[in-house]
Amino acid sequence: MNVSIQLEKHELSGLESVAEGRASTVPESIASRLLAMGLVQDLGEAGHDGKLQLTPKGLSFIRSSDQ
């Protein structure tokens, strides 16, 4: 999958936090942006409560940024 998204430094940091299992440390504003871009999904029942996980698109982005 070719991911052509440009993230700002704080957004990339938030995405990395989700990938490392530290989603609860991601500010709500950044989590909302990552959700809107389809990079993460909310597993919680209502809003941002730290239960975020990478989508396939988000995982692909993380993998491509590691190279």
mmCIF file of the N, C-alpha and C atoms, coordinates in Angstrom:
data_MODEL
# 
_entry.id   MODEL 
# 
loop_
_atom_site.group_PDB 
_atom_site.id 
_atom_site.type_symbol 
_atom_site.label_atom_id 
_atom_site.label_alt_id 
_atom_site.label_comp_id 
_atom_site.label_asym_id 
_atom_site.label_entity_id 
_atom_site.label_seq_id 
_atom_site.pdbx_PDB_ins_code 
_atom_site.Cartn_x 
_atom_site.Cartn_y 
_atom_site.Cartn_z 
_atom_site.occupancy 
_atom_site.B_iso_or_equiv 
_atom_site.pdbx_formal_charge 
_atom_site.auth_seq_id 
_atom_site.auth_comp_id 
_atom_site.auth_asym_id 
_atom_site.auth_atom_id 
_atom_site.pdbx_PDB_model_num 
ATOM 1   N N  . MET A 1 1  ? 0.851   -1.178 0.000  1.00 0.00 ? 1  MET A N  1 
ATOM 2   C CA . MET A 1 1  ? 0.000   0.000  0.000  1.00 0.00 ? 1  MET A CA 1 
ATOM 3   C C  . MET A 1 1  ? 0.888   1.230  0.000  1.00 0.00 ? 1  MET A C  1 
ATOM 4   N N  . ASN A 1 2  ? 0.641   2.132  -0.902 1.00 0.00 ? 2  ASN A N  1 
ATOM 5   C CA . ASN A 1 2  ? 1.422   3.359  -0.993 1.00 0.00 ? 2  ASN A CA 1 
ATOM 6   C C  . ASN A 1 2  ? 0.703   4.446  -0.213 1.00 0.00 ? 2  ASN A C  1 
ATOM 7   N N  . VAL A 1 3  ? 1.300   4.885  0.861  1.00 0.00 ? 3  VAL A N  1 
ATOM 8   C CA . VAL A 1 3  ? 0.683   5.893  1.711  1.00 0.00 ? 3  VAL A CA 1 
ATOM 9   C C  . VAL A 1 3  ? 1.302   7.241  1.376  1.00 0.00 ? 3  VAL A C  1 
ATOM 10  N N  . SER A 1 4  ? 0.477   8.195  0.963  1.00 0.00 ? 4  SER A N  1 
ATOM 11  C CA . SER A 1 4  ? 0.984   9.521  0.597  1.00 0.00 ? 4  SER A CA 1 
ATOM 12  C C  . SER A 1 4  ? 0.414   10.583 1.527  1.00 0.00 ? 4  SER A C  1 
ATOM 13  N N  . ILE A 1 5  ? 0.685   10.428 2.789  1.00 0.00 ? 5  ILE A N  1 
ATOM 14  C CA . ILE A 1 5  ? 0.213   11.368 3.804  1.00 0.00 ? 5  ILE A CA 1 
ATOM 15  C C  . ILE A 1 5  ? 1.440   12.057 4.399  1.00 0.00 ? 5  ILE A C  1 
ATOM 16  N N  . GLN A 1 6  ? 1.342   13.354 4.571  1.00 0.00 ? 6  GLN A N  1 
ATOM 17  C CA . GLN A 1 6  ? 2.393   14.116 5.238  1.00 0.00 ? 6  GLN A CA 1 
ATOM 18  C C  . GLN A 1 6  ? 1.902   14.472 6.634  1.00 0.00 ? 6  GLN A C  1 
ATOM 19  N N  . LEU A 1 7  ? 2.597   13.976 7.632  1.00 0.00 ? 7  LEU A N  1 
ATOM 20  C CA . LEU A 1 7  ? 2.233   14.279 9.014  1.00 0.00 ? 7  LEU A CA 1 
ATOM 21  C C  . LEU A 1 7  ? 3.186   15.318 9.585  1.00 0.00 ? 7  LEU A C  1 
ATOM 22  N N  . GLU A 1 8  ? 2.640   16.170 10.425 1.00 0.00 ? 8  GLU A N  1 
ATOM 23  C CA . GLU A 1 8  ? 3.484   17.090 11.174 1.00 0.00 ? 8  GLU A CA 1 
ATOM 24  C C  . GLU A 1 8  ? 4.177   16.282 12.267 1.00 0.00 ? 8  GLU A C  1 
ATOM 25  N N  . LYS A 1 9  ? 5.229   16.850 12.823 1.00 0.00 ? 9  LYS A N  1 
ATOM 26  C CA . LYS A 1 9  ? 6.031   16.140 13.814 1.00 0.00 ? 9  LYS A CA 1 
ATOM 27  C C  . LYS A 1 9  ? 5.197   15.634 14.990 1.00 0.00 ? 9  LYS A C  1 
ATOM 28  N N  . HIS A 1 10 ? 4.291   16.459 15.516 1.00 0.00 ? 10 HIS A N  1 
ATOM 29  C CA . HIS A 1 10 ? 3.478   16.061 16.669 1.00 0.00 ? 10 HIS A CA 1 
ATOM 30  C C  . HIS A 1 10 ? 2.470   14.976 16.290 1.00 0.00 ? 10 HIS A C  1 
ATOM 31  N N  . GLU A 1 11 ? 2.004   14.978 15.039 1.00 0.00 ? 11 GLU A N  1 
ATOM 32  C CA . GLU A 1 11 ? 1.088   13.930 14.593 1.00 0.00 ? 11 GLU A CA 1 
ATOM 33  C C  . GLU A 1 11 ? 1.817   12.597 14.447 1.00 0.00 ? 11 GLU A C  1 
ATOM 34  N N  . LEU A 1 12 ? 3.027   12.650 13.906 1.00 0.00 ? 12 LEU A N  1 
ATOM 35  C CA . LEU A 1 12 ? 3.832   11.438 13.783 1.00 0.00 ? 12 LEU A CA 1 
ATOM 36  C C  . LEU A 1 12 ? 4.163   10.881 15.158 1.00 0.00 ? 12 LEU A C  1 
ATOM 37  N N  . SER A 1 13 ? 4.467   11.755 16.087 1.00 0.00 ? 13 SER A N  1 
ATOM 38  C CA . SER A 1 13 ? 4.747   11.330 17.456 1.00 0.00 ? 13 SER A CA 1 
ATOM 39  C C  . SER A 1 13 ? 3.523   10.642 18.069 1.00 0.00 ? 13 SER A C  1 
ATOM 40  N N  . GLY A 1 14 ? 2.348   11.196 17.820 1.00 0.00 ? 14 GLY A N  1 
ATOM 41  C CA . GLY A 1 14 ? 1.118   10.588 18.316 1.00 0.00 ? 14 GLY A CA 1 
ATOM 42  C C  . GLY A 1 14 ? 0.870   9.223  17.698 1.00 0.00 ? 14 GLY A C  1 
ATOM 43  N N  . LEU A 1 15 ? 1.115   9.111  16.402 1.00 0.00 ? 15 LEU A N  1 
ATOM 44  C CA . LEU A 1 15 ? 0.944   7.829  15.714 1.00 0.00 ? 15 LEU A CA 1 
ATOM 45  C C  . LEU A 1 15 ? 1.915   6.792  16.266 1.00 0.00 ? 15 LEU A C  1 
ATOM 46  N N  . GLU A 1 16 ? 3.143   7.210  16.518 1.00 0.00 ? 16 GLU A N  1 
ATOM 47  C CA . GLU A 1 16 ? 4.129   6.298  17.106 1.00 0.00 ? 16 GLU A CA 1 
ATOM 48  C C  . GLU A 1 16 ? 3.698   5.854  18.501 1.00 0.00 ? 16 GLU A C  1 
ATOM 49  N N  . SER A 1 17 ? 3.120   6.767  19.265 1.00 0.00 ? 17 SER A N  1 
ATOM 50  C CA . SER A 1 17 ? 2.636   6.419  20.609 1.00 0.00 ? 17 SER A CA 1 
ATOM 51  C C  . SER A 1 17 ? 1.550   5.357  20.542 1.00 0.00 ? 17 SER A C  1 
ATOM 52  N N  . VAL A 1 18 ? 0.639   5.490  19.592 1.00 0.00 ? 18 VAL A N  1 
ATOM 53  C CA . VAL A 1 18 ? -0.413  4.473  19.414 1.00 0.00 ? 18 VAL A CA 1 
ATOM 54  C C  . VAL A 1 18 ? 0.230   3.145  19.048 1.00 0.00 ? 18 VAL A C  1 
ATOM 55  N N  . ALA A 1 19 ? 1.202   3.169  18.144 1.00 0.00 ? 19 ALA A N  1 
ATOM 56  C CA . ALA A 1 19 ? 1.874   1.939  17.704 1.00 0.00 ? 19 ALA A CA 1 
ATOM 57  C C  . ALA A 1 19 ? 2.592   1.249  18.862 1.00 0.00 ? 19 ALA A C  1 
ATOM 58  N N  . GLU A 1 20 ? 3.075   2.034  19.809 1.00 0.00 ? 20 GLU A N  1 
ATOM 59  C CA . GLU A 1 20 ? 3.804   1.489  20.957 1.00 0.00 ? 20 GLU A CA 1 
ATOM 60  C C  . GLU A 1 20 ? 2.889   1.139  22.132 1.00 0.00 ? 20 GLU A C  1 
ATOM 61  N N  . GLY A 1 21 ? 1.581   1.287  21.945 1.00 0.00 ? 21 GLY A N  1 
ATOM 62  C CA . GLY A 1 21 ? 0.644   0.944  23.011 1.00 0.00 ? 21 GLY A CA 1 
ATOM 63  C C  . GLY A 1 21 ? 0.451   2.026  24.048 1.00 0.00 ? 21 GLY A C  1 
ATOM 64  N N  . ARG A 1 22 ? 0.815   3.253  23.710 1.00 0.00 ? 22 ARG A N  1 
ATOM 65  C CA . ARG A 1 22 ? 0.681   4.378  24.643 1.00 0.00 ? 22 ARG A CA 1 
ATOM 66  C C  . ARG A 1 22 ? -0.350  5.378  24.141 1.00 0.00 ? 22 ARG A C  1 
ATOM 67  N N  . ALA A 1 23 ? -1.462  4.871  23.628 1.00 0.00 ? 23 ALA A N  1 
ATOM 68  C CA . ALA A 1 23 ? -2.482  5.749  23.042 1.00 0.00 ? 23 ALA A CA 1 
ATOM 69  C C  . ALA A 1 23 ? -3.056  6.742  24.043 1.00 0.00 ? 23 ALA A C  1 
ATOM 70  N N  . SER A 1 24 ? -3.069  6.383  25.311 1.00 0.00 ? 24 SER A N  1 
ATOM 71  C CA . SER A 1 24 ? -3.638  7.286  26.322 1.00 0.00 ? 24 SER A CA 1 
ATOM 72  C C  . SER A 1 24 ? -2.816  8.553  26.499 1.00 0.00 ? 24 SER A C  1 
ATOM 73  N N  . THR A 1 25 ? -1.587  8.587  25.998 1.00 0.00 ? 25 THR A N  1 
ATOM 74  C CA . THR A 1 25 ? -0.736  9.772  26.105 1.00 0.00 ? 25 THR A CA 1 
ATOM 75  C C  . THR A 1 25 ? -0.917  10.734 24.937 1.00 0.00 ? 25 THR A C  1 
ATOM 76  N N  . VAL A 1 26 ? -1.701  10.337 23.940 1.00 0.00 ? 26 VAL A N  1 
ATOM 77  C CA . VAL A 1 26 ? -1.896  11.167 22.753 1.00 0.00 ? 26 VAL A CA 1 
ATOM 78  C C  . VAL A 1 26 ? -2.977  12.211 23.038 1.00 0.00 ? 26 VAL A C  1 
ATOM 79  N N  . PRO A 1 27 ? -2.655  13.501 22.864 1.00 0.00 ? 27 PRO A N  1 
ATOM 80  C CA . PRO A 1 27 ? -3.662  14.546 23.089 1.00 0.00 ? 27 PRO A CA 1 
ATOM 81  C C  . PRO A 1 27 ? -4.883  14.333 22.181 1.00 0.00 ? 27 PRO A C  1 
ATOM 82  N N  . GLU A 1 28 ? -6.035  14.708 22.677 1.00 0.00 ? 28 GLU A N  1 
ATOM 83  C CA . GLU A 1 28 ? -7.285  14.484 21.946 1.00 0.00 ? 28 GLU A CA 1 
ATOM 84  C C  . GLU A 1 28 ? -7.279  15.142 20.571 1.00 0.00 ? 28 GLU A C  1 
ATOM 85  N N  . SER A 1 29 ? -6.691  16.332 20.462 1.00 0.00 ? 29 SER A N  1 
ATOM 86  C CA . SER A 1 29 ? -6.668  17.033 19.178 1.00 0.00 ? 29 SER A CA 1 
ATOM 87  C C  . SER A 1 29 ? -5.876  16.244 18.132 1.00 0.00 ? 29 SER A C  1 
ATOM 88  N N  . ILE A 1 30 ? -4.774  15.646 18.545 1.00 0.00 ? 30 ILE A N  1 
ATOM 89  C CA . ILE A 1 30 ? -3.962  14.847 17.623 1.00 0.00 ? 30 ILE A CA 1 
ATOM 90  C C  . ILE A 1 30 ? -4.665  13.540 17.310 1.00 0.00 ? 30 ILE A C  1 
ATOM 91  N N  . ALA A 1 31 ? -5.264  12.915 18.321 1.00 0.00 ? 31 ALA A N  1 
ATOM 92  C CA . ALA A 1 31 ? -6.005  11.678 18.099 1.00 0.00 ? 31 ALA A CA 1 
ATOM 93  C C  . ALA A 1 31 ? -7.131  11.910 17.094 1.00 0.00 ? 31 ALA A C  1 
ATOM 94  N N  . SER A 1 32 ? -7.811  13.041 17.208 1.00 0.00 ? 32 SER A N  1 
ATOM 95  C CA . SER A 1 32 ? -8.896  13.361 16.282 1.00 0.00 ? 32 SER A CA 1 
ATOM 96  C C  . SER A 1 32 ? -8.386  13.485 14.854 1.00 0.00 ? 32 SER A C  1 
ATOM 97  N N  . ARG A 1 33 ? -7.232  14.125 14.686 1.00 0.00 ? 33 ARG A N  1 
ATOM 98  C CA . ARG A 1 33 ? -6.648  14.268 13.343 1.00 0.00 ? 33 ARG A CA 1 
ATOM 99  C C  . ARG A 1 33 ? -6.260  12.905 12.774 1.00 0.00 ? 33 ARG A C  1 
ATOM 100 N N  . LEU A 1 34 ? -5.658  12.051 13.595 1.00 0.00 ? 34 LEU A N  1 
ATOM 101 C CA . LEU A 1 34 ? -5.262  10.723 13.131 1.00 0.00 ? 34 LEU A CA 1 
ATOM 102 C C  . LEU A 1 34 ? -6.486  9.882  12.776 1.00 0.00 ? 34 LEU A C  1 
ATOM 103 N N  . LEU A 1 35 ? -7.550  10.033 13.560 1.00 0.00 ? 35 LEU A N  1 
ATOM 104 C CA . LEU A 1 35 ? -8.812  9.345  13.255 1.00 0.00 ? 35 LEU A CA 1 
ATOM 105 C C  . LEU A 1 35 ? -9.367  9.832  11.918 1.00 0.00 ? 35 LEU A C  1 
ATOM 106 N N  . ALA A 1 36 ? -9.363  11.149 11.708 1.00 0.00 ? 36 ALA A N  1 
ATOM 107 C CA . ALA A 1 36 ? -9.901  11.734 10.473 1.00 0.00 ? 36 ALA A CA 1 
ATOM 108 C C  . ALA A 1 36 ? -9.110  11.292 9.246  1.00 0.00 ? 36 ALA A C  1 
ATOM 109 N N  . MET A 1 37 ? -7.810  11.071 9.411  1.00 0.00 ? 37 MET A N  1 
ATOM 110 C CA . MET A 1 37 ? -6.970  10.619 8.300  1.00 0.00 ? 37 MET A CA 1 
ATOM 111 C C  . MET A 1 37 ? -7.071  9.113  8.076  1.00 0.00 ? 37 MET A C  1 
ATOM 112 N N  . GLY A 1 38 ? -7.749  8.419  8.994  1.00 0.00 ? 38 GLY A N  1 
ATOM 113 C CA . GLY A 1 38 ? -7.891  6.977  8.848  1.00 0.00 ? 38 GLY A CA 1 
ATOM 114 C C  . GLY A 1 38 ? -6.666  6.181  9.256  1.00 0.00 ? 38 GLY A C  1 
ATOM 115 N N  . LEU A 1 39 ? -5.782  6.803  10.051 1.00 0.00 ? 39 LEU A N  1 
ATOM 116 C CA . LEU A 1 39 ? -4.560  6.123  10.471 1.00 0.00 ? 39 LEU A CA 1 
ATOM 117 C C  . LEU A 1 39 ? -4.759  5.308  11.745 1.00 0.00 ? 39 LEU A C  1 
ATOM 118 N N  . VAL A 1 40 ? -5.758  5.687  12.537 1.00 0.00 ? 40 VAL A N  1 
ATOM 119 C CA . VAL A 1 40 ? -6.092  4.958  13.754 1.00 0.00 ? 40 VAL A CA 1 
ATOM 120 C C  . VAL A 1 40 ? -7.601  4.774  13.810 1.00 0.00 ? 40 VAL A C  1 
ATOM 121 N N  . GLN A 1 41 ? -8.014  3.831  14.637 1.00 0.00 ? 41 GLN A N  1 
ATOM 122 C CA . GLN A 1 41 ? -9.433  3.657  14.890 1.00 0.00 ? 41 GLN A CA 1 
ATOM 123 C C  . GLN A 1 41 ? -9.656  3.641  16.384 1.00 0.00 ? 41 GLN A C  1 
ATOM 124 N N  . ASP A 1 42 ? -10.831 4.114  16.777 1.00 0.00 ? 42 ASP A N  1 
ATOM 125 C CA . ASP A 1 42 ? -11.191 4.207  18.184 1.00 0.00 ? 42 ASP A CA 1 
ATOM 126 C C  . ASP A 1 42 ? -11.927 2.937  18.588 1.00 0.00 ? 42 ASP A C  1 
ATOM 127 N N  . LEU A 1 43 ? -11.373 2.217  19.537 1.00 0.00 ? 43 LEU A N  1 
ATOM 128 C CA . LEU A 1 43 ? -12.005 0.993  20.014 1.00 0.00 ? 43 LEU A CA 1 
ATOM 129 C C  . LEU A 1 43 ? -12.907 1.252  21.206 1.00 0.00 ? 43 LEU A C  1 
ATOM 130 N N  . GLY A 1 44 ? -12.903 2.492  21.685 1.00 0.00 ? 44 GLY A N  1 
ATOM 131 C CA . GLY A 1 44 ? -13.746 2.849  22.818 1.00 0.00 ? 44 GLY A CA 1 
ATOM 132 C C  . GLY A 1 44 ? -15.189 3.025  22.385 1.00 0.00 ? 44 GLY A C  1 
ATOM 133 N N  . GLU A 1 45 ? -16.053 3.111  23.371 1.00 0.00 ? 45 GLU A N  1 
ATOM 134 C CA . GLU A 1 45 ? -17.470 3.230  23.067 1.00 0.00 ? 45 GLU A CA 1 
ATOM 135 C C  . GLU A 1 45 ? -17.885 4.669  22.796 1.00 0.00 ? 45 GLU A C  1 
ATOM 136 N N  . ALA A 1 46 ? -17.192 5.626  23.370 1.00 0.00 ? 46 ALA A N  1 
ATOM 137 C CA . ALA A 1 46 ? -17.572 7.018  23.147 1.00 0.00 ? 46 ALA A CA 1 
ATOM 138 C C  . ALA A 1 46 ? -16.340 7.906  23.198 1.00 0.00 ? 46 ALA A C  1 
ATOM 139 N N  . GLY A 1 47 ? -15.923 8.400  22.063 1.00 0.00 ? 47 GLY A N  1 
ATOM 140 C CA . GLY A 1 47 ? -14.839 9.372  21.998 1.00 0.00 ? 47 GLY A CA 1 
ATOM 141 C C  . GLY A 1 47 ? -13.474 8.824  22.358 1.00 0.00 ? 47 GLY A C  1 
ATOM 142 N N  . HIS A 1 48 ? -12.545 9.740  22.543 1.00 0.00 ? 48 HIS A N  1 
ATOM 143 C CA . HIS A 1 48 ? -11.147 9.396  22.823 1.00 0.00 ? 48 HIS A CA 1 
ATOM 144 C C  . HIS A 1 48 ? -10.980 9.029  24.291 1.00 0.00 ? 48 HIS A C  1 
ATOM 145 N N  . ASP A 1 49 ? -10.694 7.783  24.547 1.00 0.00 ? 49 ASP A N  1 
ATOM 146 C CA . ASP A 1 49 ? -10.436 7.354  25.919 1.00 0.00 ? 49 ASP A CA 1 
ATOM 147 C C  . ASP A 1 49 ? -9.195  6.481  25.995 1.00 0.00 ? 49 ASP A C  1 
ATOM 148 N N  . GLY A 1 50 ? -8.294  6.685  25.051 1.00 0.00 ? 50 GLY A N  1 
ATOM 149 C CA . GLY A 1 50 ? -7.041  5.939  25.076 1.00 0.00 ? 50 GLY A CA 1 
ATOM 150 C C  . GLY A 1 50 ? -7.114  4.561  24.460 1.00 0.00 ? 50 GLY A C  1 
ATOM 151 N N  . LYS A 1 51 ? -8.238  4.225  23.852 1.00 0.00 ? 51 LYS A N  1 
ATOM 152 C CA . LYS A 1 51 ? -8.382  2.913  23.248 1.00 0.00 ? 51 LYS A CA 1 
ATOM 153 C C  . LYS A 1 51 ? -8.296  3.030  21.730 1.00 0.00 ? 51 LYS A C  1 
ATOM 154 N N  . LEU A 1 52 ? -7.145  3.472  21.272 1.00 0.00 ? 52 LEU A N  1 
ATOM 155 C CA . LEU A 1 52 ? -6.912  3.623  19.845 1.00 0.00 ? 52 LEU A CA 1 
ATOM 156 C C  . LEU A 1 52 ? -6.023  2.492  19.361 1.00 0.00 ? 52 LEU A C  1 
ATOM 157 N N  . GLN A 1 53 ? -6.208  2.149  18.103 1.00 0.00 ? 53 GLN A N  1 
ATOM 158 C CA . GLN A 1 53 ? -5.319  1.162  17.501 1.00 0.00 ? 53 GLN A CA 1 
ATOM 159 C C  . GLN A 1 53 ? -5.071  1.573  16.057 1.00 0.00 ? 53 GLN A C  1 
ATOM 160 N N  . LEU A 1 54 ? -3.909  1.176  15.545 1.00 0.00 ? 54 LEU A N  1 
ATOM 161 C CA . LEU A 1 54 ? -3.561  1.484  14.166 1.00 0.00 ? 54 LEU A CA 1 
ATOM 162 C C  . LEU A 1 54 ? -4.502  0.767  13.206 1.00 0.00 ? 54 LEU A C  1 
ATOM 163 N N  . THR A 1 55 ? -4.844  1.453  12.135 1.00 0.00 ? 55 THR A N  1 
ATOM 164 C CA . THR A 1 55 ? -5.552  0.805  11.035 1.00 0.00 ? 55 THR A CA 1 
ATOM 165 C C  . THR A 1 55 ? -4.482  0.229  10.103 1.00 0.00 ? 55 THR A C  1 
ATOM 166 N N  . PRO A 1 56 ? -4.853  -0.576 9.128  1.00 0.00 ? 56 PRO A N  1 
ATOM 167 C CA . PRO A 1 56 ? -3.856  -1.045 8.157  1.00 0.00 ? 56 PRO A CA 1 
ATOM 168 C C  . PRO A 1 56 ? -3.113  0.120  7.491  1.00 0.00 ? 56 PRO A C  1 
ATOM 169 N N  . LYS A 1 57 ? -3.833  1.204  7.223  1.00 0.00 ? 57 LYS A N  1 
ATOM 170 C CA . LYS A 1 57 ? -3.212  2.395  6.630  1.00 0.00 ? 57 LYS A CA 1 
ATOM 171 C C  . LYS A 1 57 ? -2.173  2.997  7.581  1.00 0.00 ? 57 LYS A C  1 
ATOM 172 N N  . GLY A 1 58 ? -2.509  3.070  8.874  1.00 0.00 ? 58 GLY A N  1 
ATOM 173 C CA . GLY A 1 58 ? -1.582  3.595  9.872  1.00 0.00 ? 58 GLY A CA 1 
ATOM 174 C C  . GLY A 1 58 ? -0.364  2.709  10.040 1.00 0.00 ? 58 GLY A C  1 
ATOM 175 N N  . LEU A 1 59 ? -0.590  1.401  10.043 1.00 0.00 ? 59 LEU A N  1 
ATOM 176 C CA . LEU A 1 59 ? 0.517   0.458  10.150 1.00 0.00 ? 59 LEU A CA 1 
ATOM 177 C C  . LEU A 1 59 ? 1.446   0.578  8.948  1.00 0.00 ? 59 LEU A C  1 
ATOM 178 N N  . SER A 1 60 ? 0.866   0.728  7.764  1.00 0.00 ? 60 SER A N  1 
ATOM 179 C CA . SER A 1 60 ? 1.665   0.903  6.558  1.00 0.00 ? 60 SER A CA 1 
ATOM 180 C C  . SER A 1 60 ? 2.492   2.181  6.641  1.00 0.00 ? 60 SER A C  1 
ATOM 181 N N  . PHE A 1 61 ? 1.909   3.245  7.193  1.00 0.00 ? 61 PHE A N  1 
ATOM 182 C CA . PHE A 1 61 ? 2.633   4.506  7.340  1.00 0.00 ? 61 PHE A CA 1 
ATOM 183 C C  . PHE A 1 61 ? 3.804   4.342  8.297  1.00 0.00 ? 61 PHE A C  1 
ATOM 184 N N  . ILE A 1 62 ? 3.574   3.686  9.417  1.00 0.00 ? 62 ILE A N  1 
ATOM 185 C CA . ILE A 1 62 ? 4.647   3.452  10.398 1.00 0.00 ? 62 ILE A CA 1 
ATOM 186 C C  . ILE A 1 62 ? 5.763   2.644  9.770  1.00 0.00 ? 62 ILE A C  1 
ATOM 187 N N  . ARG A 1 63 ? 5.419   1.607  9.063  1.00 0.00 ? 63 ARG A N  1 
ATOM 188 C CA . ARG A 1 63 ? 6.436   0.763  8.412  1.00 0.00 ? 63 ARG A CA 1 
ATOM 189 C C  . ARG A 1 63 ? 7.234   1.564  7.398  1.00 0.00 ? 63 ARG A C  1 
ATOM 190 N N  . SER A 1 64 ? 6.579   2.395  6.608  1.00 0.00 ? 64 SER A N  1 
ATOM 191 C CA . SER A 1 64 ? 7.294   3.169  5.591  1.00 0.00 ? 64 SER A CA 1 
ATOM 192 C C  . SER A 1 64 ? 8.171   4.241  6.219  1.00 0.00 ? 64 SER A C  1 
ATOM 193 N N  . SER A 1 65 ? 7.781   4.777  7.379  1.00 0.00 ? 65 SER A N  1 
ATOM 194 C CA . SER A 1 65 ? 8.591   5.801  8.031  1.00 0.00 ? 65 SER A CA 1 
ATOM 195 C C  . SER A 1 65 ? 9.798   5.212  8.740  1.00 0.00 ? 65 SER A C  1 
ATOM 196 N N  . ASP A 1 66 ? 9.773   3.909  9.007  1.00 0.00 ? 66 ASP A N  1 
ATOM 197 C CA . ASP A 1 66 ? 10.912  3.245  9.646  1.00 0.00 ? 66 ASP A CA 1 
ATOM 198 C C  . ASP A 1 66 ? 12.066  3.020  8.672  1.00 0.00 ? 66 ASP A C  1 
ATOM 199 N N  . GLN A 1 67 ? 11.801  3.104  7.397  1.00 0.00 ? 67 GLN A N  1 
ATOM 200 C CA . GLN A 1 67 ? 12.839  2.793  6.412  1.00 0.00 ? 67 GLN A CA 1 
ATOM 201 C C  . GLN A 1 67 ? 13.690  3.969  6.067  1.00 0.00 ? 67 GLN A C  1 
# 
